[in-house]
Amino acid sequence: MATSLPLRNTSSTGFLLAFVFIALLSFVLAVFVGVADIPASDVIAVFTGGGSQQAQSIIMDIRLPRIVTGILAGIHLAVSGLILQSVTRNPLADPSIMGVSQGATLAVTIFLLFTVYIHYTGSTTVAELPLEWLPAVGTVGGLLAGGIIYLLAFRLDLGPLRITLCGIAVGAVLQALAIGLIAGWGSARIEVLLEWLSGSLYARSWEHAAFLFPYTIAGLAVLPMIRRPLELLRFEAPMAQSFGLSYKRQFSLALLLSCALAASAVGTVGPIVFIGLIVPHLARFLAGRRNALILPLTVALGAVTVTLGDLVGRLIGQADEIPIGIVTAICGVPVLIALLRKTP
């Protein structure tokens, strides 16, 4: 018995290090491989201060910022899904059940409608679209939607199941409003909005990564402090309170953190589906009984999934790249079915 615990800890550490290696490998692969065929020697030269002007532009201004933005967004969506599945005790929970994705969609739709279709009525070019404001607008819309669900939940004293149903209902209304505006818009300039709705890392820059980074740091800093409350929130309120948990406060903090992470990600890259739903389940499946590994695996898998999904979309679509939201939707269904078959 004296040696079993160190062996278990060594196994868990090795397991986690293996996934860190996989995450780094996916990052390197995404840097070296792309639509533009750049020799590996030129890519390496860019990081050592050399390389051609074209290679520097492609690596430093196009590939790296979209990779970093995708990694941060993947972490946000995956961790948000993990938190929501814990606090709502719903294995099918993801950012959409709190109306975050739908709220961001409606906010971005309204913003583009009023600033482009109404203000720039004579515009015919997408260059005049105020795209730099989209992340902030989407984040605010997602947070407002999550706030509505939160207020309804505690004003009506709803349990986790009813919160889920309330979130689905409010989200459906917000989504219907957004689709109605899109259908009535009828503008040729709507392609930018449709691309955002499909979830895409196209043309993401260092500004997008810089927008997400503070949310990532704040979220990962708070997570260790709420790890035990998250485990207790999986129980009914009376049982959780019997362990000394301040149920309402911890539930509110977890919900706020989840909504902030999801809203910032959706506002920046659009509603990438299945990341918040599947990645936490995959992390639990790989961790097995090693519960301490679930959170770090969720972080690593969120980054890896978005990085590789974006790479697949770029390579298959070439110049007309396939948005990552489509890739995750196509690949997510069989993965989810496989996980359900293996889950007792």
Short mmCIF file of C-alpha atoms in Angstrom, two decimals:
data_model
loop_
_atom_site.label_atom_id
_atom_site.label_comp_id
_atom_site.label_asym_id
_atom_site.label_seq_id
_atom_site.Cartn_x
_atom_site.Cartn_y
_atom_site.Cartn_z
CA MET A 1 0.00 0.00 0.00
CA ALA A 2 2.86 2.38 0.72
CA THR A 3 4.06 2.30 -2.87
CA SER A 4 0.69 2.43 -4.66
CA LEU A 5 0.13 6.17 -4.25
CA PRO A 6 3.51 7.29 -5.67
CA LEU A 7 3.04 4.89 -8.59
CA ARG A 8 -0.39 6.31 -9.26
CA ASN A 9 0.91 9.86 -9.10
CA THR A 10 3.76 8.98 -11.46
CA SER A 11 1.29 7.42 -13.89
CA SER A 12 -0.98 10.48 -13.77
CA THR A 13 1.93 12.84 -14.31
CA GLY A 14 3.18 10.84 -17.27
CA PHE A 15 -0.30 10.72 -18.72
CA LEU A 16 -0.66 14.49 -18.46
CA LEU A 17 2.82 15.12 -19.88
CA ALA A 18 1.91 12.94 -22.86
CA PHE A 19 -1.06 15.17 -23.61
CA VAL A 20 1.01 18.31 -23.20
CA PHE A 21 3.37 16.84 -25.78
CA ILE A 22 0.44 16.13 -28.12
CA ALA A 23 -0.78 19.71 -27.69
CA LEU A 24 2.67 21.09 -28.53
CA LEU A 25 2.95 18.73 -31.51
CA SER A 26 -0.39 19.92 -32.90
CA PHE A 27 0.77 23.52 -32.48
CA VAL A 28 4.02 22.86 -34.36
CA LEU A 29 2.15 20.98 -37.09
CA ALA A 30 -0.27 23.87 -37.57
CA VAL A 31 2.65 26.30 -37.88
CA PHE A 32 4.58 24.25 -40.42
CA VAL A 33 1.65 23.03 -42.55
CA GLY A 34 -0.81 25.20 -44.44
CA VAL A 35 -2.25 26.20 -47.79
CA ALA A 36 0.95 28.06 -48.69
CA ASP A 37 3.78 25.56 -49.16
CA ILE A 38 6.68 26.93 -47.11
CA PRO A 39 9.80 24.79 -46.67
CA ALA A 40 10.48 23.74 -43.10
CA SER A 41 13.88 25.45 -43.24
CA ASP A 42 12.20 28.77 -44.04
CA VAL A 43 9.73 28.33 -41.17
CA ILE A 44 12.58 27.65 -38.75
CA ALA A 45 14.50 30.63 -40.16
CA VAL A 46 11.54 32.91 -39.38
CA PHE A 47 11.81 32.06 -35.67
CA THR A 48 15.55 32.70 -35.68
CA GLY A 49 15.22 36.15 -37.19
CA GLY A 50 15.71 35.18 -40.84
CA GLY A 51 13.56 33.78 -43.61
CA SER A 52 12.06 35.46 -46.64
CA GLN A 53 9.66 38.36 -46.35
CA GLN A 54 6.83 36.17 -47.64
CA ALA A 55 7.53 33.46 -45.07
CA GLN A 56 7.67 36.00 -42.25
CA SER A 57 4.36 37.52 -43.32
CA ILE A 58 2.57 34.16 -43.60
CA ILE A 59 3.92 32.73 -40.33
CA MET A 60 3.91 35.78 -38.08
CA ASP A 61 0.88 37.67 -39.43
CA ILE A 62 -1.44 34.87 -40.58
CA ARG A 63 -0.75 31.43 -39.14
CA LEU A 64 0.49 32.23 -35.63
CA PRO A 65 -2.26 34.69 -34.65
CA ARG A 66 -5.07 32.38 -35.85
CA ILE A 67 -3.43 29.39 -34.09
CA VAL A 68 -3.07 31.27 -30.80
CA THR A 69 -6.60 32.66 -31.08
CA GLY A 70 -7.91 29.15 -31.75
CA ILE A 71 -6.03 27.69 -28.78
CA LEU A 72 -7.45 30.30 -26.42
CA ALA A 73 -10.97 29.95 -27.81
CA GLY A 74 -10.77 26.16 -27.54
CA ILE A 75 -9.72 26.39 -23.90
CA HIS A 76 -12.57 28.80 -23.17
CA LEU A 77 -15.27 26.67 -24.78
CA ALA A 78 -14.04 23.38 -23.31
CA VAL A 79 -13.69 24.70 -19.75
CA SER A 80 -17.03 26.48 -20.01
CA GLY A 81 -18.69 23.21 -21.01
CA LEU A 82 -17.01 21.35 -18.14
CA ILE A 83 -18.27 23.90 -15.61
CA LEU A 84 -21.80 23.92 -17.00
CA GLN A 85 -22.01 20.12 -17.04
CA SER A 86 -20.93 20.10 -13.39
CA VAL A 87 -23.20 22.80 -11.98
CA THR A 88 -26.29 21.82 -13.99
CA ARG A 89 -25.63 18.08 -13.55
CA ASN A 90 -26.49 17.76 -17.21
CA PRO A 91 -24.12 15.70 -19.42
CA LEU A 92 -25.47 17.46 -22.52
CA ALA A 93 -24.73 20.97 -21.26
CA ASP A 94 -22.63 23.36 -23.32
CA PRO A 95 -22.52 27.18 -23.71
CA SER A 96 -25.67 27.14 -25.83
CA ILE A 97 -27.89 25.99 -22.93
CA MET A 98 -27.20 29.24 -21.10
CA GLY A 99 -28.10 31.22 -24.21
CA VAL A 100 -24.51 32.51 -24.47
CA SER A 101 -23.98 31.50 -28.10
CA GLN A 102 -27.43 32.70 -29.11
CA GLY A 103 -27.02 35.99 -27.24
CA ALA A 104 -23.70 36.64 -28.95
CA THR A 105 -25.24 35.77 -32.32
CA LEU A 106 -28.12 38.19 -31.84
CA ALA A 107 -25.80 40.97 -30.63
CA VAL A 108 -23.46 40.60 -33.62
CA THR A 109 -26.40 40.47 -36.03
CA ILE A 110 -27.95 43.64 -34.63
CA PHE A 111 -24.59 45.39 -34.59
CA LEU A 112 -23.84 44.62 -38.22
CA LEU A 113 -27.40 45.43 -39.25
CA PHE A 114 -27.34 48.93 -37.77
CA THR A 115 -23.74 49.87 -38.49
CA VAL A 116 -23.52 48.46 -42.01
CA TYR A 117 -26.94 48.06 -43.55
CA ILE A 118 -28.37 51.27 -42.12
CA HIS A 119 -25.40 53.57 -41.57
CA TYR A 120 -23.47 52.54 -44.71
CA THR A 121 -26.47 52.11 -46.96
CA GLY A 122 -24.43 52.77 -50.10
CA SER A 123 -21.54 50.49 -49.19
CA THR A 124 -20.79 47.47 -51.35
CA THR A 125 -17.44 46.38 -49.93
CA VAL A 126 -16.74 44.31 -46.84
CA ALA A 127 -13.70 46.48 -46.11
CA GLU A 128 -15.98 49.03 -44.45
CA LEU A 129 -17.41 46.51 -41.99
CA PRO A 130 -16.42 47.41 -38.41
CA LEU A 131 -15.04 43.90 -37.78
CA GLU A 132 -12.71 44.99 -34.97
CA TRP A 133 -15.75 45.55 -32.74
CA LEU A 134 -17.25 42.08 -33.21
CA PRO A 135 -15.44 40.30 -30.32
CA ALA A 136 -16.52 42.90 -27.77
CA VAL A 137 -20.08 43.05 -29.11
CA GLY A 138 -20.43 39.26 -29.12
CA THR A 139 -19.01 39.01 -25.60
CA VAL A 140 -21.44 41.60 -24.24
CA GLY A 141 -24.36 39.87 -25.96
CA GLY A 142 -23.36 36.47 -24.57
CA LEU A 143 -22.93 37.83 -21.04
CA LEU A 144 -26.28 39.60 -21.16
CA ALA A 145 -27.99 36.39 -22.25
CA GLY A 146 -26.28 34.43 -19.48
CA GLY A 147 -27.26 37.16 -17.02
CA ILE A 148 -30.91 36.86 -18.01
CA ILE A 149 -30.84 33.12 -17.32
CA TYR A 150 -29.10 33.71 -14.01
CA LEU A 151 -31.64 36.29 -12.86
CA LEU A 152 -34.55 34.10 -13.88
CA ALA A 153 -33.00 31.11 -12.13
CA PHE A 154 -32.59 32.75 -8.76
CA ARG A 155 -35.64 34.98 -8.94
CA LEU A 156 -37.78 31.88 -9.48
CA ASP A 157 -35.57 29.66 -7.29
CA LEU A 158 -35.00 27.19 -10.12
CA GLY A 159 -33.02 23.98 -9.79
CA PRO A 160 -30.29 22.88 -12.22
CA LEU A 161 -32.74 21.03 -14.48
CA ARG A 162 -35.11 23.98 -14.71
CA ILE A 163 -32.19 26.33 -15.31
CA THR A 164 -31.24 24.15 -18.26
CA LEU A 165 -34.77 24.23 -19.65
CA CYS A 166 -35.00 27.97 -19.07
CA GLY A 167 -31.69 28.46 -20.86
CA ILE A 168 -32.83 26.39 -23.82
CA ALA A 169 -36.08 28.36 -24.07
CA VAL A 170 -34.43 31.79 -23.86
CA GLY A 171 -31.69 30.68 -26.23
CA ALA A 172 -34.28 29.51 -28.76
CA VAL A 173 -35.99 32.91 -28.64
CA LEU A 174 -32.69 34.77 -29.12
CA GLN A 175 -31.71 32.46 -31.98
CA ALA A 176 -35.10 32.94 -33.65
CA LEU A 177 -34.74 36.72 -33.43
CA ALA A 178 -31.26 36.56 -34.97
CA ILE A 179 -32.39 34.28 -37.81
CA GLY A 180 -35.38 36.55 -38.42
CA LEU A 181 -33.12 39.58 -38.75
CA ILE A 182 -30.79 37.69 -41.07
CA ALA A 183 -33.66 36.48 -43.25
CA GLY A 184 -35.08 39.99 -43.50
CA TRP A 185 -31.72 41.60 -44.14
CA GLY A 186 -31.38 40.34 -47.71
CA SER A 187 -28.02 42.01 -48.29
CA ALA A 188 -25.14 40.66 -50.34
CA ARG A 189 -22.83 41.74 -47.54
CA ILE A 190 -24.27 39.12 -45.22
CA GLU A 191 -21.49 36.65 -46.11
CA VAL A 192 -19.31 38.04 -43.29
CA LEU A 193 -22.01 37.34 -40.75
CA LEU A 194 -22.66 33.85 -42.14
CA GLU A 195 -18.95 33.08 -41.89
CA TRP A 196 -18.93 34.21 -38.26
CA LEU A 197 -22.03 32.11 -37.52
CA SER A 198 -20.33 28.97 -38.83
CA GLY A 199 -17.43 29.43 -36.41
CA SER A 200 -14.24 30.46 -38.16
CA LEU A 201 -10.65 31.48 -37.47
CA TYR A 202 -10.30 33.13 -40.86
CA ALA A 203 -8.48 36.49 -40.72
CA ARG A 204 -8.06 36.30 -36.95
CA SER A 205 -5.20 38.55 -35.88
CA TRP A 206 -3.06 39.26 -32.85
CA GLU A 207 -5.74 41.74 -31.75
CA HIS A 208 -8.21 38.86 -31.39
CA ALA A 209 -5.70 36.83 -29.38
CA ALA A 210 -4.97 39.85 -27.18
CA PHE A 211 -8.71 40.28 -26.58
CA LEU A 212 -9.07 36.67 -25.37
CA PHE A 213 -5.85 36.47 -23.35
CA PRO A 214 -7.01 38.37 -20.21
CA TYR A 215 -10.12 36.16 -20.00
CA THR A 216 -7.93 33.08 -20.31
CA ILE A 217 -5.53 34.17 -17.56
CA ALA A 218 -8.35 35.21 -15.22
CA GLY A 219 -10.30 32.01 -15.88
CA LEU A 220 -7.37 29.65 -15.35
CA ALA A 221 -6.39 31.57 -12.20
CA VAL A 222 -9.86 31.17 -10.69
CA LEU A 223 -10.35 27.50 -11.63
CA PRO A 224 -8.05 26.00 -8.95
CA MET A 225 -9.93 27.96 -6.30
CA ILE A 226 -13.31 26.55 -7.33
CA ARG A 227 -12.21 22.98 -8.09
CA ARG A 228 -13.62 21.58 -4.84
CA PRO A 229 -16.84 23.68 -5.03
CA LEU A 230 -17.36 22.36 -8.57
CA GLU A 231 -17.18 18.79 -7.28
CA LEU A 232 -19.71 19.59 -4.54
CA LEU A 233 -22.04 21.45 -6.92
CA ARG A 234 -22.66 18.12 -8.64
CA PHE A 235 -24.76 17.17 -5.61
CA GLU A 236 -28.14 18.49 -4.55
CA ALA A 237 -28.05 21.81 -2.67
CA PRO A 238 -28.84 20.37 0.82
CA MET A 239 -26.07 17.77 0.52
CA ALA A 240 -23.56 20.30 -0.82
CA GLN A 241 -24.40 22.69 2.00
CA SER A 242 -23.89 19.91 4.56
CA PHE A 243 -20.22 19.90 3.50
CA GLY A 244 -20.00 23.62 4.32
CA LEU A 245 -20.45 24.90 0.78
CA SER A 246 -22.02 28.31 0.25
CA TYR A 247 -24.18 26.92 -2.53
CA LYS A 248 -25.65 30.08 -4.05
CA ARG A 249 -22.39 32.02 -4.01
CA GLN A 250 -20.30 29.22 -5.50
CA PHE A 251 -22.98 28.40 -8.07
CA SER A 252 -23.09 32.06 -9.10
CA LEU A 253 -19.28 32.28 -9.37
CA ALA A 254 -19.07 29.11 -11.46
CA LEU A 255 -21.88 30.27 -13.73
CA LEU A 256 -20.30 33.72 -14.18
CA LEU A 257 -16.93 32.20 -15.02
CA SER A 258 -18.48 29.80 -17.53
CA CYS A 259 -20.49 32.53 -19.24
CA ALA A 260 -17.50 34.90 -19.41
CA LEU A 261 -15.25 32.26 -20.98
CA ALA A 262 -17.89 31.14 -23.48
CA ALA A 263 -19.05 34.65 -24.40
CA SER A 264 -15.52 35.90 -25.08
CA ALA A 265 -14.76 32.86 -27.25
CA VAL A 266 -18.02 33.00 -29.22
CA GLY A 267 -17.68 36.74 -29.68
CA THR A 268 -14.21 36.28 -31.15
CA VAL A 269 -14.48 33.17 -33.35
CA GLY A 270 -18.22 32.53 -33.56
CA PRO A 271 -20.24 29.63 -32.10
CA ILE A 272 -17.92 26.66 -32.72
CA VAL A 273 -20.17 23.70 -31.97
CA PHE A 274 -19.43 20.52 -30.04
CA ILE A 275 -16.25 21.77 -28.32
CA GLY A 276 -17.99 22.60 -25.04
CA LEU A 277 -20.05 19.40 -25.22
CA ILE A 278 -17.61 16.70 -26.31
CA VAL A 279 -14.23 17.77 -24.91
CA PRO A 280 -15.25 17.47 -21.21
CA HIS A 281 -16.66 13.98 -21.87
CA LEU A 282 -13.51 12.97 -23.69
CA ALA A 283 -11.40 14.30 -20.82
CA ARG A 284 -13.42 12.30 -18.27
CA PHE A 285 -13.15 9.17 -20.40
CA LEU A 286 -9.37 9.47 -20.73
CA ALA A 287 -8.88 10.41 -17.07
CA GLY A 288 -10.90 7.44 -15.82
CA ARG A 289 -10.83 7.49 -12.02
CA ARG A 290 -8.07 10.08 -11.93
CA ASN A 291 -10.39 13.02 -11.26
CA ALA A 292 -7.50 15.44 -10.76
CA LEU A 293 -6.65 15.05 -14.46
CA ILE A 294 -10.08 16.03 -15.80
CA LEU A 295 -9.51 19.80 -15.69
CA PRO A 296 -5.98 19.86 -17.20
CA LEU A 297 -7.05 17.34 -19.84
CA THR A 298 -10.04 19.53 -20.70
CA VAL A 299 -7.73 22.51 -21.19
CA ALA A 300 -5.27 20.53 -23.34
CA LEU A 301 -7.96 18.81 -25.41
CA GLY A 302 -9.80 22.08 -26.02
CA ALA A 303 -6.62 23.62 -27.44
CA VAL A 304 -5.73 20.52 -29.49
CA THR A 305 -9.24 20.04 -30.91
CA VAL A 306 -9.56 23.57 -32.24
CA THR A 307 -5.98 23.64 -33.55
CA LEU A 308 -6.31 20.38 -35.47
CA GLY A 309 -9.88 21.15 -36.58
CA ASP A 310 -8.76 24.45 -38.07
CA LEU A 311 -5.80 22.75 -39.75
CA VAL A 312 -8.08 20.13 -41.34
CA GLY A 313 -10.42 22.86 -42.62
CA ARG A 314 -7.49 24.77 -44.12
CA LEU A 315 -5.95 21.74 -45.83
CA ILE A 316 -9.18 20.32 -47.23
CA GLY A 317 -10.65 23.62 -48.41
CA GLN A 318 -7.32 25.08 -49.55
CA ALA A 319 -7.98 28.69 -50.66
CA ASP A 320 -11.71 28.28 -49.95
CA GLU A 321 -11.12 26.99 -46.45
CA ILE A 322 -13.78 25.11 -44.53
CA PRO A 323 -14.77 26.92 -41.30
CA ILE A 324 -13.76 25.04 -38.18
CA GLY A 325 -17.36 25.00 -36.95
CA ILE A 326 -18.26 22.74 -39.87
CA VAL A 327 -15.29 20.45 -39.18
CA THR A 328 -16.17 20.06 -35.50
CA ALA A 329 -19.82 19.45 -36.34
CA ILE A 330 -18.98 16.68 -38.82
CA CYS A 331 -16.34 15.03 -36.60
CA GLY A 332 -18.14 15.63 -33.31
CA VAL A 333 -21.14 13.41 -33.96
CA PRO A 334 -19.25 10.10 -34.36
CA VAL A 335 -16.99 10.95 -31.42
CA LEU A 336 -20.01 11.62 -29.22
CA ILE A 337 -21.68 8.37 -30.30
CA ALA A 338 -18.46 6.44 -29.58
CA LEU A 339 -18.21 7.99 -26.11
CA LEU A 340 -21.85 7.18 -25.36
CA ARG A 341 -21.30 3.55 -26.37
CA LYS A 342 -18.35 3.24 -24.00
CA THR A 343 -20.06 5.03 -21.11
CA PRO A 344 -22.01 2.73 -18.77
#
